[in-house]
PDB file of C-alpha atoms and ligand atoms in Angstrom:
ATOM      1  CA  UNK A1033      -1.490   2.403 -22.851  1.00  0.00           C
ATOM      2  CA  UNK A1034      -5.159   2.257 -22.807  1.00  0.00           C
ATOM      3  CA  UNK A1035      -6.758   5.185 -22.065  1.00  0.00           C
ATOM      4  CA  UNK A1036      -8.582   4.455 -17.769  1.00  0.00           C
ATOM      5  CA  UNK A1037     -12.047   5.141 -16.420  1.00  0.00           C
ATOM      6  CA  UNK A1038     -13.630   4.593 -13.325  1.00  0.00           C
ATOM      7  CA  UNK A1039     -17.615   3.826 -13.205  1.00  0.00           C
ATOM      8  CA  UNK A1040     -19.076   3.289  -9.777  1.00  0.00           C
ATOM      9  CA  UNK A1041     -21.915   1.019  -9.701  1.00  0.00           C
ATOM     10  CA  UNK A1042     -20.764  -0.728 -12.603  1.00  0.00           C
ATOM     11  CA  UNK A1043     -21.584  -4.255 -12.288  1.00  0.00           C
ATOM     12  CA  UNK A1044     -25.184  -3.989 -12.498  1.00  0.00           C
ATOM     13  CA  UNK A1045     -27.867  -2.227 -14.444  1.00  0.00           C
ATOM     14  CA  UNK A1046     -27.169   1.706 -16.336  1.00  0.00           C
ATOM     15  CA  UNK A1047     -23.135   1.159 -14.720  1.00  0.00           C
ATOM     16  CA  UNK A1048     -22.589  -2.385 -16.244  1.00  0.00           C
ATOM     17  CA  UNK A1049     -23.996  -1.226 -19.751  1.00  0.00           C
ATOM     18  CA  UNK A1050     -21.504   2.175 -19.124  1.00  0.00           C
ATOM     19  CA  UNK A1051     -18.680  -0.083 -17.996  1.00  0.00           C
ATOM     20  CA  UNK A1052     -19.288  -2.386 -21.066  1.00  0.00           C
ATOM     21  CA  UNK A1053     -19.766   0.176 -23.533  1.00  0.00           C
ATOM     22  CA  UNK A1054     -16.372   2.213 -22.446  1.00  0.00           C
ATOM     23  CA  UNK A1055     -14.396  -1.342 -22.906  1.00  0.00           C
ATOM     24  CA  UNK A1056     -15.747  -1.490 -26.300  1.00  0.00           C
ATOM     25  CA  UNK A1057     -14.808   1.760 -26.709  1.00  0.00           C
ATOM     26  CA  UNK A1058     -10.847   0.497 -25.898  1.00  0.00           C
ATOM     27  CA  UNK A1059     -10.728   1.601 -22.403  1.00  0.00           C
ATOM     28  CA  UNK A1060      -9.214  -0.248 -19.228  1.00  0.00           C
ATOM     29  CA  UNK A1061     -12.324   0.370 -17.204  1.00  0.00           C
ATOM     30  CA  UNK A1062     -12.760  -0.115 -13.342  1.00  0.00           C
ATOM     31  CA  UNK A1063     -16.363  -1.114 -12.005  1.00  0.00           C
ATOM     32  CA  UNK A1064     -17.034  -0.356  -8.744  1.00  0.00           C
ATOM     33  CA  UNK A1065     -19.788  -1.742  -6.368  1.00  0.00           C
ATOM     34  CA  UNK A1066     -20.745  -2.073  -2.789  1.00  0.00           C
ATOM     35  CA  UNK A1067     -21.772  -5.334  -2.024  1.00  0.00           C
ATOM     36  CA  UNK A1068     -23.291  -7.472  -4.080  1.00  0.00           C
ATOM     37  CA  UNK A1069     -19.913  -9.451  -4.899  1.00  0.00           C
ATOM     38  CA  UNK A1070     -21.844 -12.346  -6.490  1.00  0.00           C
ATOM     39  CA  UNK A1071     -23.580 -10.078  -9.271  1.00  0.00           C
ATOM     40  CA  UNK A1072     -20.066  -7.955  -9.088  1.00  0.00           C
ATOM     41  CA  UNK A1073     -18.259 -11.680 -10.537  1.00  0.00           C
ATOM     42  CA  UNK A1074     -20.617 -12.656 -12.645  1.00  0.00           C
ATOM     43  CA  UNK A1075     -19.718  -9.094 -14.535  1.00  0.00           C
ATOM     44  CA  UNK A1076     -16.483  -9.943 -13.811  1.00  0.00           C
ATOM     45  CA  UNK A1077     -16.706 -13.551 -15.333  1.00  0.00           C
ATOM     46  CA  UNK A1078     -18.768 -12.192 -18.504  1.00  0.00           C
ATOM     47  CA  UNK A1079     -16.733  -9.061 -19.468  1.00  0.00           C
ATOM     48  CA  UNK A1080     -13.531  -9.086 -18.250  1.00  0.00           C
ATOM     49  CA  UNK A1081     -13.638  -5.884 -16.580  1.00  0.00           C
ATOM     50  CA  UNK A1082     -11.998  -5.208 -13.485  1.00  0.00           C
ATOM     51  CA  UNK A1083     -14.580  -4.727 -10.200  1.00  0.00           C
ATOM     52  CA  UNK A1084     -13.496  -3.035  -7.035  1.00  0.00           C
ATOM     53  CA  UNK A1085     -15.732  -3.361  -3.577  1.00  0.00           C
ATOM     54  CA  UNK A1086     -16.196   0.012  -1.624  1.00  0.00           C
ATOM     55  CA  UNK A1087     -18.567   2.405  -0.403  1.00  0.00           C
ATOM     56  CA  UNK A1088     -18.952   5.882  -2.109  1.00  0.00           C
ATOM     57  CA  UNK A1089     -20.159   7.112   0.314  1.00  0.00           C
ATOM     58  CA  UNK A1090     -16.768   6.720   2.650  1.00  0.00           C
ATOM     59  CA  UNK A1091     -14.625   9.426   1.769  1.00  0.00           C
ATOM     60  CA  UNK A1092     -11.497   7.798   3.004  1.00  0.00           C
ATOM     61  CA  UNK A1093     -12.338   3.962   1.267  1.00  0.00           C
ATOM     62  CA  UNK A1094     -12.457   6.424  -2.023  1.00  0.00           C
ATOM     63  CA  UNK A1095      -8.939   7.746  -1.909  1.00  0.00           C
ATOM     64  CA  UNK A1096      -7.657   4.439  -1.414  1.00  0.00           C
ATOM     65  CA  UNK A1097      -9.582   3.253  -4.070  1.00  0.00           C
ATOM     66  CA  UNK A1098      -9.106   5.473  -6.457  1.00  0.00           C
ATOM     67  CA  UNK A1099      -5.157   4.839  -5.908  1.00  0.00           C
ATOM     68  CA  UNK A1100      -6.007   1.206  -6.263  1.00  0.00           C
ATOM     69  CA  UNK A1101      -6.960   1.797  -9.100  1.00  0.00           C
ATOM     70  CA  UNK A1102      -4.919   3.765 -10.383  1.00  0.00           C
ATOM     71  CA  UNK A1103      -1.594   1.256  -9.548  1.00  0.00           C
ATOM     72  CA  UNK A1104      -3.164  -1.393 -11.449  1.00  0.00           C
ATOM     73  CA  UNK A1105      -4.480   0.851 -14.575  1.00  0.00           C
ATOM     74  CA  UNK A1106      -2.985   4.003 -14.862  1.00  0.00           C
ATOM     75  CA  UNK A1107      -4.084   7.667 -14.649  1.00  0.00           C
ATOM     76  CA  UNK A1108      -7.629   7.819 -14.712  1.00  0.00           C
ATOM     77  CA  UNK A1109      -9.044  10.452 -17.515  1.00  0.00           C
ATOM     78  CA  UNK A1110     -12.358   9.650 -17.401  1.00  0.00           C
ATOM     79  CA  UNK A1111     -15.019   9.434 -14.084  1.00  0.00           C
ATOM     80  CA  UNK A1112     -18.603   7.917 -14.970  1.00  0.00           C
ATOM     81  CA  UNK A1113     -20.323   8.918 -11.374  1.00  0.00           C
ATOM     82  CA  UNK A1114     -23.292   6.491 -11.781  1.00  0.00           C
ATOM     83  CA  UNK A1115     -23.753   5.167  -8.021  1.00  0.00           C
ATOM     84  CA  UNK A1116     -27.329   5.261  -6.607  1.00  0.00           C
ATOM     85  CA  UNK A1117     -30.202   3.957  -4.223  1.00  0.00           C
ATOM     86  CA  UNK A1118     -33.337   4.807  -3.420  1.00  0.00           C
ATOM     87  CA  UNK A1119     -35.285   4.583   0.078  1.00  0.00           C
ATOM     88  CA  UNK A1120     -37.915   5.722  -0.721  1.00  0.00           C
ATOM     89  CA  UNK A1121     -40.940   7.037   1.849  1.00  0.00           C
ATOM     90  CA  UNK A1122     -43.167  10.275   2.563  1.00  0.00           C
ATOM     91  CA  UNK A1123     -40.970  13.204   4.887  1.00  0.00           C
ATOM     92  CA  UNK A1124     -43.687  13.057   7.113  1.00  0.00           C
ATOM     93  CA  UNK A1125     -42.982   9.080   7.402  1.00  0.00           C
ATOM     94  CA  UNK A1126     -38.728   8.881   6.945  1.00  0.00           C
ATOM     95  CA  UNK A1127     -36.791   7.883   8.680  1.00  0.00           C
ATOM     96  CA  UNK A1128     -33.435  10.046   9.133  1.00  0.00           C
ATOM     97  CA  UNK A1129     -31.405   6.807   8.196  1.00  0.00           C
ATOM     98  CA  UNK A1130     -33.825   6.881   4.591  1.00  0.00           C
ATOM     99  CA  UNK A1131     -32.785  10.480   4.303  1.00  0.00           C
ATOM    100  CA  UNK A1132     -28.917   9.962   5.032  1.00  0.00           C
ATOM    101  CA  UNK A1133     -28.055   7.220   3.439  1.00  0.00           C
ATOM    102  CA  UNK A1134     -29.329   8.153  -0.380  1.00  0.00           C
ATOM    103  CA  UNK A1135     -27.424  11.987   0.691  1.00  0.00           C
ATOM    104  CA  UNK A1136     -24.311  10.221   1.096  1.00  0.00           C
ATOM    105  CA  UNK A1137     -24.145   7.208  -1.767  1.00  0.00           C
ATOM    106  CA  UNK A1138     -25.917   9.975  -4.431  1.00  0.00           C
ATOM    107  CA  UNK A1139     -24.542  13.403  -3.377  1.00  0.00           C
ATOM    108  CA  UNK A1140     -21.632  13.028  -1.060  1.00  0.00           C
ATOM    109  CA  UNK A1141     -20.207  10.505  -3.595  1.00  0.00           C
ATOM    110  CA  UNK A1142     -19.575  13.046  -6.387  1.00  0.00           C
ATOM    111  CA  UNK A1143     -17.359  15.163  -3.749  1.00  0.00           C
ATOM    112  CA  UNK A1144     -15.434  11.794  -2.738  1.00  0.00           C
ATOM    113  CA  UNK A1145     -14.981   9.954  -6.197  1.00  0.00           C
ATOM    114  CA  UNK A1146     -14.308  13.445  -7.654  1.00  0.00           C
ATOM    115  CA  UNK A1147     -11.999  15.168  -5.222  1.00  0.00           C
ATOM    116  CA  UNK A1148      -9.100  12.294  -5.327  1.00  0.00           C
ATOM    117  CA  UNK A1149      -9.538  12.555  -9.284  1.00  0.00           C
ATOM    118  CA  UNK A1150      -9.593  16.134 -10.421  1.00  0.00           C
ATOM    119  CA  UNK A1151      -6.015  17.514  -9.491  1.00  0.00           C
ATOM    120  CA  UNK A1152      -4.239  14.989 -11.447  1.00  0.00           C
ATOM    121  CA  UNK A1153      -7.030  15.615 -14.260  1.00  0.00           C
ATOM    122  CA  UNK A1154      -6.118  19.359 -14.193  1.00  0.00           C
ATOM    123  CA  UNK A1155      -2.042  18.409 -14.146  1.00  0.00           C
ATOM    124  CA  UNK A1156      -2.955  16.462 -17.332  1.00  0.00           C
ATOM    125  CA  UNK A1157      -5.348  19.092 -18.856  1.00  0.00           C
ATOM    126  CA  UNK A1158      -7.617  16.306 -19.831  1.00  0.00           C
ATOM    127  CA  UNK A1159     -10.345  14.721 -18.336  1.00  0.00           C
ATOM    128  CA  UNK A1160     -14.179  13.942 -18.936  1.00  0.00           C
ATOM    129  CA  UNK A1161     -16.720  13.651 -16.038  1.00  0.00           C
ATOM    130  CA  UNK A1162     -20.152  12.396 -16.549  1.00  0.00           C
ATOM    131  CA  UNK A1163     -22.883  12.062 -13.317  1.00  0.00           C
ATOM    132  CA  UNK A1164     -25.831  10.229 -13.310  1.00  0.00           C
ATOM    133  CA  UNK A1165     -28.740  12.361 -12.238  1.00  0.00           C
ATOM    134  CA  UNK A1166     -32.388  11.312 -12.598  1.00  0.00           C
ATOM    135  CA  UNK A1167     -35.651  12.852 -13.937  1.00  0.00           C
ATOM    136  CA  UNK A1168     -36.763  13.139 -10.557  1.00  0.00           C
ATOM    137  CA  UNK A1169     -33.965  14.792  -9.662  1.00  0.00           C
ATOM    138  CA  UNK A1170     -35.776  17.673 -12.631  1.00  0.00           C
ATOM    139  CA  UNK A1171     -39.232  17.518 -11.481  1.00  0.00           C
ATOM    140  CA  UNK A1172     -39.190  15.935  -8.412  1.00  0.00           C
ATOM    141  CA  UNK A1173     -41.386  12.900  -6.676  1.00  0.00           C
ATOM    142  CA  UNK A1174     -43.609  12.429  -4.619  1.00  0.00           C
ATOM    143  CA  UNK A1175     -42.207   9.856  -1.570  1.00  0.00           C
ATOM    144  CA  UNK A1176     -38.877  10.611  -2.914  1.00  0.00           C
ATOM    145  CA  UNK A1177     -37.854  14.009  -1.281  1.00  0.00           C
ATOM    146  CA  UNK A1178     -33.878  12.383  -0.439  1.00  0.00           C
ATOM    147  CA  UNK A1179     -33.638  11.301  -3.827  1.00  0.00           C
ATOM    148  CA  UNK A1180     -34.987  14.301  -5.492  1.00  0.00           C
ATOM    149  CA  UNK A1181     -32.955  16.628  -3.498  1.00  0.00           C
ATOM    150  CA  UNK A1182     -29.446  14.107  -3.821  1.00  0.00           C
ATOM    151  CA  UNK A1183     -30.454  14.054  -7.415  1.00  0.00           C
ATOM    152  CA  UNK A1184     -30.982  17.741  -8.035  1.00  0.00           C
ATOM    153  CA  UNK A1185     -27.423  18.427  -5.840  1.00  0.00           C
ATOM    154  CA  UNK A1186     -25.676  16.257  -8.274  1.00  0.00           C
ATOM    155  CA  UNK A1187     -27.147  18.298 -11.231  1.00  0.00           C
ATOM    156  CA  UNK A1188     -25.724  22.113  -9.175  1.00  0.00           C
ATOM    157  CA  UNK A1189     -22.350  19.796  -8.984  1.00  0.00           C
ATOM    158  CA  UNK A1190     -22.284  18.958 -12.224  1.00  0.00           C
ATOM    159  CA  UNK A1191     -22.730  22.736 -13.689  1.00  0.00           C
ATOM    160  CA  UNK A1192     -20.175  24.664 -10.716  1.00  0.00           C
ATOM    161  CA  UNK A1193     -17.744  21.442 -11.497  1.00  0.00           C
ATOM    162  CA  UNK A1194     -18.091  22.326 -15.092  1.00  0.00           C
ATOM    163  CA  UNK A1195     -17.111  25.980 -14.920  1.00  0.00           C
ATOM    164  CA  UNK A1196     -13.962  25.552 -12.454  1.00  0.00           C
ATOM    165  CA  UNK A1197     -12.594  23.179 -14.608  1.00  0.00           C
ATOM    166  CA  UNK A1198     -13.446  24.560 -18.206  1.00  0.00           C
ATOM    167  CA  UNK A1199      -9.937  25.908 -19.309  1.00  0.00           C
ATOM    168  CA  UNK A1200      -8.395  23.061 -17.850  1.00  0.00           C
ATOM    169  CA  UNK A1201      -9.236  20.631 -21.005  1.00  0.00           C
ATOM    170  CA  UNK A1202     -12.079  18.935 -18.242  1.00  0.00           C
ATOM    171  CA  UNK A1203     -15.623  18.473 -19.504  1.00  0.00           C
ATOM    172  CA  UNK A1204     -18.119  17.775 -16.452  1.00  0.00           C
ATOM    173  CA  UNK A1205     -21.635  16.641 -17.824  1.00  0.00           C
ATOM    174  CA  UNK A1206     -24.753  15.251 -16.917  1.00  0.00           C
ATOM    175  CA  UNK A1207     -27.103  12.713 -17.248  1.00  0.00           C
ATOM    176  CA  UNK A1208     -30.780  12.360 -16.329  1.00  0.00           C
ATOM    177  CA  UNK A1209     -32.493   9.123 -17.377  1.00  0.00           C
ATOM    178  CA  UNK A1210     -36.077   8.732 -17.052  1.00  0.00           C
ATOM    179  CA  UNK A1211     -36.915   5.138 -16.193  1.00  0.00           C
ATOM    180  CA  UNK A1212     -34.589   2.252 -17.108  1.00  0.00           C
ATOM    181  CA  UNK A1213     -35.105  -0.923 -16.951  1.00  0.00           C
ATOM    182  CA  UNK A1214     -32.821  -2.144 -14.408  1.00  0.00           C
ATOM    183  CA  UNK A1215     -33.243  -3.857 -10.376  1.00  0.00           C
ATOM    184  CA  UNK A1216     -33.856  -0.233  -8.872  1.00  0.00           C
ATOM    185  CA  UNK A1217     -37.193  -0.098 -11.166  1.00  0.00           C
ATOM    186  CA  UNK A1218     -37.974  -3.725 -10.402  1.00  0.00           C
ATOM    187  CA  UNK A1219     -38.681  -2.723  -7.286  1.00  0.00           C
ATOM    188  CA  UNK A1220     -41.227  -0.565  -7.749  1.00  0.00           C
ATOM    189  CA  UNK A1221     -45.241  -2.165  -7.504  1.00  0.00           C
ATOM    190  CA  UNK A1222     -46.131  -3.912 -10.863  1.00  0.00           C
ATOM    191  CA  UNK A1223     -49.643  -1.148 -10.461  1.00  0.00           C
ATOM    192  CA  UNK A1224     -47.585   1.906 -10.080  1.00  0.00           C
ATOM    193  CA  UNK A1225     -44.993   1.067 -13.314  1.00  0.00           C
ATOM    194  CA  UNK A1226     -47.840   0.472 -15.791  1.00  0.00           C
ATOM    195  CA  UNK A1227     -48.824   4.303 -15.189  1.00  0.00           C
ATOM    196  CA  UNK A1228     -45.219   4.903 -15.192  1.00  0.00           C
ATOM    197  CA  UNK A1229     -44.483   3.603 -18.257  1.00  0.00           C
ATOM    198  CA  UNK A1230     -48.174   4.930 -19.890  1.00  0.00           C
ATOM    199  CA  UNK A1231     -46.729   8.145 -19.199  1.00  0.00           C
ATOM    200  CA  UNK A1232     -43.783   7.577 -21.006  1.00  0.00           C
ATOM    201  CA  UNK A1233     -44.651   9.391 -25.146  1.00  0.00           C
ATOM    202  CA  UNK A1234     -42.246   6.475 -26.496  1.00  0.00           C
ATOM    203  CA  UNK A1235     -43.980   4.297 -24.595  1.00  0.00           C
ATOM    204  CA  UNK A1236     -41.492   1.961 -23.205  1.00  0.00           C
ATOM    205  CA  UNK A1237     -38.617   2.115 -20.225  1.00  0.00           C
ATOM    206  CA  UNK A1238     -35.303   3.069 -21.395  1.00  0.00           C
ATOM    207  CA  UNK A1239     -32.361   0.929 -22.048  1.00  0.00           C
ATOM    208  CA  UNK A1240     -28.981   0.791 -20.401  1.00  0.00           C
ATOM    209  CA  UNK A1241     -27.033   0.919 -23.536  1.00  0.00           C
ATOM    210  CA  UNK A1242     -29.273   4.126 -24.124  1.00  0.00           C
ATOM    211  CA  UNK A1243     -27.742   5.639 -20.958  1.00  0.00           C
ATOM    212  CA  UNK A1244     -24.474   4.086 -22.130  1.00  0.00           C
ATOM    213  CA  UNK A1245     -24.478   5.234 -25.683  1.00  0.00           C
ATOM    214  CA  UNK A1246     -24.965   8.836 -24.673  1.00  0.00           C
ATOM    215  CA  UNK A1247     -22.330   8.389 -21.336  1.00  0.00           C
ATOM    216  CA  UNK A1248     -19.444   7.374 -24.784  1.00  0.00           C
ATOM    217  CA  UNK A1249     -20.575  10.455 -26.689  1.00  0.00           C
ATOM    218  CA  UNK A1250     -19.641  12.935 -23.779  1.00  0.00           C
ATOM    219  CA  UNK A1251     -16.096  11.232 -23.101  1.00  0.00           C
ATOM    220  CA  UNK A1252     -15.451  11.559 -26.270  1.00  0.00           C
ATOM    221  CA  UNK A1253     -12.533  14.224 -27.725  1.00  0.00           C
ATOM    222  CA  UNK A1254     -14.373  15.291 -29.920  1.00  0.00           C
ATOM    223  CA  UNK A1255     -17.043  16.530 -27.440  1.00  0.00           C
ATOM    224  CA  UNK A1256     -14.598  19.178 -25.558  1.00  0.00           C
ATOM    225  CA  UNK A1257     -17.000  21.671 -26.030  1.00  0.00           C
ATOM    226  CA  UNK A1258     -19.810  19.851 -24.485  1.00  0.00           C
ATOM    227  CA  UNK A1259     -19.460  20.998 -20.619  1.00  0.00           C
ATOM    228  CA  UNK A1260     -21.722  21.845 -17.866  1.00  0.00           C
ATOM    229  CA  UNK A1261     -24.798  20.042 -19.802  1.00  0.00           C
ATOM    230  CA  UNK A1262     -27.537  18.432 -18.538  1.00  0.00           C
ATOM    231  CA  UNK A1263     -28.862  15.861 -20.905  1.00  0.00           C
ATOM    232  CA  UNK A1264     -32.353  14.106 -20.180  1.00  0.00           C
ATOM    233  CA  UNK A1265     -33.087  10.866 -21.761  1.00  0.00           C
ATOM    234  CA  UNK A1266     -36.518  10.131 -21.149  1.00  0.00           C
ATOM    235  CA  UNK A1267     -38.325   8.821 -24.079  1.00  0.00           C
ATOM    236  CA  UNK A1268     -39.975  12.359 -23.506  1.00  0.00           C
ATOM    237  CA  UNK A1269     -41.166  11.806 -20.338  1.00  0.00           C
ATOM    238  CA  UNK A1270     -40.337  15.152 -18.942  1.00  0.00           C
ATOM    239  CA  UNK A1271     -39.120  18.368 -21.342  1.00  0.00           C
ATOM    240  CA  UNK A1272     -37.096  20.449 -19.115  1.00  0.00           C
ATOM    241  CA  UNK A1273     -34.926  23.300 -19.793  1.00  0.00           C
ATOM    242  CA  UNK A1274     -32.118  22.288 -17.524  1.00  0.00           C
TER     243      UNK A1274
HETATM  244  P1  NDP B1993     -28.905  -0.610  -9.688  1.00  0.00           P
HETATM  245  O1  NDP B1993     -29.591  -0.682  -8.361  1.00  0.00           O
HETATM  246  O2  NDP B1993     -29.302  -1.577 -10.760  1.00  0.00           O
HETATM  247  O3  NDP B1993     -27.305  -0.742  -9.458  1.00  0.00           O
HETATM  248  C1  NDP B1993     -26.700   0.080  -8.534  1.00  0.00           C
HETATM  249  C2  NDP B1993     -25.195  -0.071  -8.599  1.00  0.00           C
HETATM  250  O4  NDP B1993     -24.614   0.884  -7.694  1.00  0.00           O
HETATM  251  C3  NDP B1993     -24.707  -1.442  -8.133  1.00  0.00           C
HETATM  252  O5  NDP B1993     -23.513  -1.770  -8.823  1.00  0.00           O
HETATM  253  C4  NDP B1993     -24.400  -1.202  -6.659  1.00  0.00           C
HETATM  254  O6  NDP B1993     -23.475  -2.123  -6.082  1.00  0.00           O
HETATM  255  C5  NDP B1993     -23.804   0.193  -6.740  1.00  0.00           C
HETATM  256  N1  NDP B1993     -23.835   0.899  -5.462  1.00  0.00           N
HETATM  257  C6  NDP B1993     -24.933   1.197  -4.710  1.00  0.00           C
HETATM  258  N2  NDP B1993     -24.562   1.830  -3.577  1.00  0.00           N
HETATM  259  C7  NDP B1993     -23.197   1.927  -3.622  1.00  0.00           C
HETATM  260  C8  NDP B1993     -22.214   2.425  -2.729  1.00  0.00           C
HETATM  261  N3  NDP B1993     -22.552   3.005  -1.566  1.00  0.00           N
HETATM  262  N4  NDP B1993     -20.908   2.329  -3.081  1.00  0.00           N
HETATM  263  C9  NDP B1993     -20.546   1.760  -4.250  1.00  0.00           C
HETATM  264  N5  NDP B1993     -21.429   1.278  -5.146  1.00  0.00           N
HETATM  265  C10 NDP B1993     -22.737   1.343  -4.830  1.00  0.00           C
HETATM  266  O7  NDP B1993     -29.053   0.894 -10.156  1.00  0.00           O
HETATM  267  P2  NDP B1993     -29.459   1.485 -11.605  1.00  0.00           P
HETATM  268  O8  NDP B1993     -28.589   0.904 -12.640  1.00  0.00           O
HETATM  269  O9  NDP B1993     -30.925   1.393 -11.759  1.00  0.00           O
HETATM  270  O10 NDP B1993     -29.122   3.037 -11.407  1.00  0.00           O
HETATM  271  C11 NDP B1993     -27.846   3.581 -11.722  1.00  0.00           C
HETATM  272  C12 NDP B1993     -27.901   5.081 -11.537  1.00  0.00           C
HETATM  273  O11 NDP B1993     -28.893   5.635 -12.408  1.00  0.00           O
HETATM  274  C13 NDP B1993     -28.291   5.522 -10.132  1.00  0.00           C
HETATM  275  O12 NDP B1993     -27.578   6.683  -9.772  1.00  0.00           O
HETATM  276  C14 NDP B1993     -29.768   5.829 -10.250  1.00  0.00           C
HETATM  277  O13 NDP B1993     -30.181   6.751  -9.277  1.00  0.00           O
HETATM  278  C15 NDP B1993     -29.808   6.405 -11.648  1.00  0.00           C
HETATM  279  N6  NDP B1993     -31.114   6.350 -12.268  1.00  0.00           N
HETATM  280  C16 NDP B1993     -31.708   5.131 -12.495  1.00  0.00           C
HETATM  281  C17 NDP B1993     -32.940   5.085 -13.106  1.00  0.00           C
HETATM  282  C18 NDP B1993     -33.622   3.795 -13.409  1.00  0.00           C
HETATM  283  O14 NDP B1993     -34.739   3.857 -13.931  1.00  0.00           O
HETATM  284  N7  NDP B1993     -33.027   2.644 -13.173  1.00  0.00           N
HETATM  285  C19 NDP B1993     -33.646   6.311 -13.486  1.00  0.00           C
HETATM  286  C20 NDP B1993     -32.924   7.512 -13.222  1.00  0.00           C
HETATM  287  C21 NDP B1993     -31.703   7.516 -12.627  1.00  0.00           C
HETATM  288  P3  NDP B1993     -24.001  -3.548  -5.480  1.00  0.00           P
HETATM  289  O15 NDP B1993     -24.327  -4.389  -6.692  1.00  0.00           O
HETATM  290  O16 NDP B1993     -22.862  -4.052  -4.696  1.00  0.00           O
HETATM  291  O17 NDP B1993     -25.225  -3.235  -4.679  1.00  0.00           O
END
């Protein structure tokens, strides 16, 4: 039986090239997404892969998705938490919706996708997580104090996660991309990319397959004692030390 992971927000952008990338990688992957079921079937149509519609946000719509999931795959060993939005705005100018609603699809979303997951990983003594943090979740930005903040929480999950679950054969890692190419930075003003990206040393926007590349390394067996990490790719754009 193939070996099962979950990636939410996996039908477009970084979570389609993760979902993609773990298929060719022989896994029986799920894709999860919230809306968009027209993008979500065009994955569907082009890949193969299995897509699943609910918020990550809803603790409740998680459980029963994750057992969905699980009837129609298997066990899942391996959780790619790669959800995200931004709503973006100054503090002294958001809205408490702006601030709320990036808490609960970035930060509350690693409690709900991971909580219905990790007792079964433990049973098992196996299991690889991998979140998707952000470079601004590292240095923060300006008009982005929900993100930042959801972004850094994810990044205190990830290392606590990592140390509760060390003996138990679980690695919890993450990721923080600088800019990648995908719809989220499509929305940001043509003016304010081209300083983005001169500010970049490589001097480009990521990939998706370079989020996705690194994502296959980490779930890897071979990477057990890889846990607790919290790996930037940036093209250099920001050298932190954690
Ligand atoms: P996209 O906006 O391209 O795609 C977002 C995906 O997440 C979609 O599949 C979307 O579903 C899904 N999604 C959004 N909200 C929910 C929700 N409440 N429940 C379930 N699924 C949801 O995002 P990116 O690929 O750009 O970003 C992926 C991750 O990488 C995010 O966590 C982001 O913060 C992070 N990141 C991105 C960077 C970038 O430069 N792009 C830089 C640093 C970090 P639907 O299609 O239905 O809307």
């Amino acid at each position: 039986m193939s070996r099962v992971a979950i990636v939410t927000g996996g039908t477009r952008g970084i979570g389609a090239s993760i979902a993609t990338a773990l298929q060719n990688e022989g896994y029986a992957v799920a894709a999860v997404y919230a809306g968009n079921d027209e993008k979500a079937q065009e994955f569907h149509g082009s890949c193969g892969i299995r897509v699943y519609k609910w918020d990550v946000g809803d603790h409740q719509a998680c459980a029963e998705g994750v057992r969905k999931v699980e009837g129609d795959l298997g066990p899942v060993c391996t959780l790619v938490n790669n959800a995200g939005i931004t709503r973006d705005g100054m503090l002294h100018k958001m809205a408490v919706e702006q601030w709320s609603e990036v808490m609960r699809t970035n930060l509350d979303s690693m409690f709900n996708m991971t909580r219905p997951l990790i007792e079964s990983m433990r049973e098992r003594n196996f299991g690889r997580i991998v979140n998707i943090s952000s470079i601004n979740g590292q240095k923060g930005q300006m008009g982005q104090t929900n993100y930042s903040a959801a972004k850094a929480g994810v990044i205190g999950f990830t290392k606590a996660l990592a140390q509760e679950n060390a003996r138990k054969g679980i690695t919890v890692n993450c990721i923080c991309p600088g800019y990648v190419d995908t719809d989220m930075v499509a929305a940001v003003p043509p003016k304010v990319l081209e300083s983005i990206i001169a500010s970049i040393p490589v001097g480009r926007l990521g990939k998706g397959q370079e989020i996705a590349d690194t994502v296959c390394f980490l779930t890897r067996r071979e990477t057990a004692f890889i846990t607790g990490s919290i790996i930037a790719v940036n093209g250099g754009q920001y050298i932190a030390n954690g």
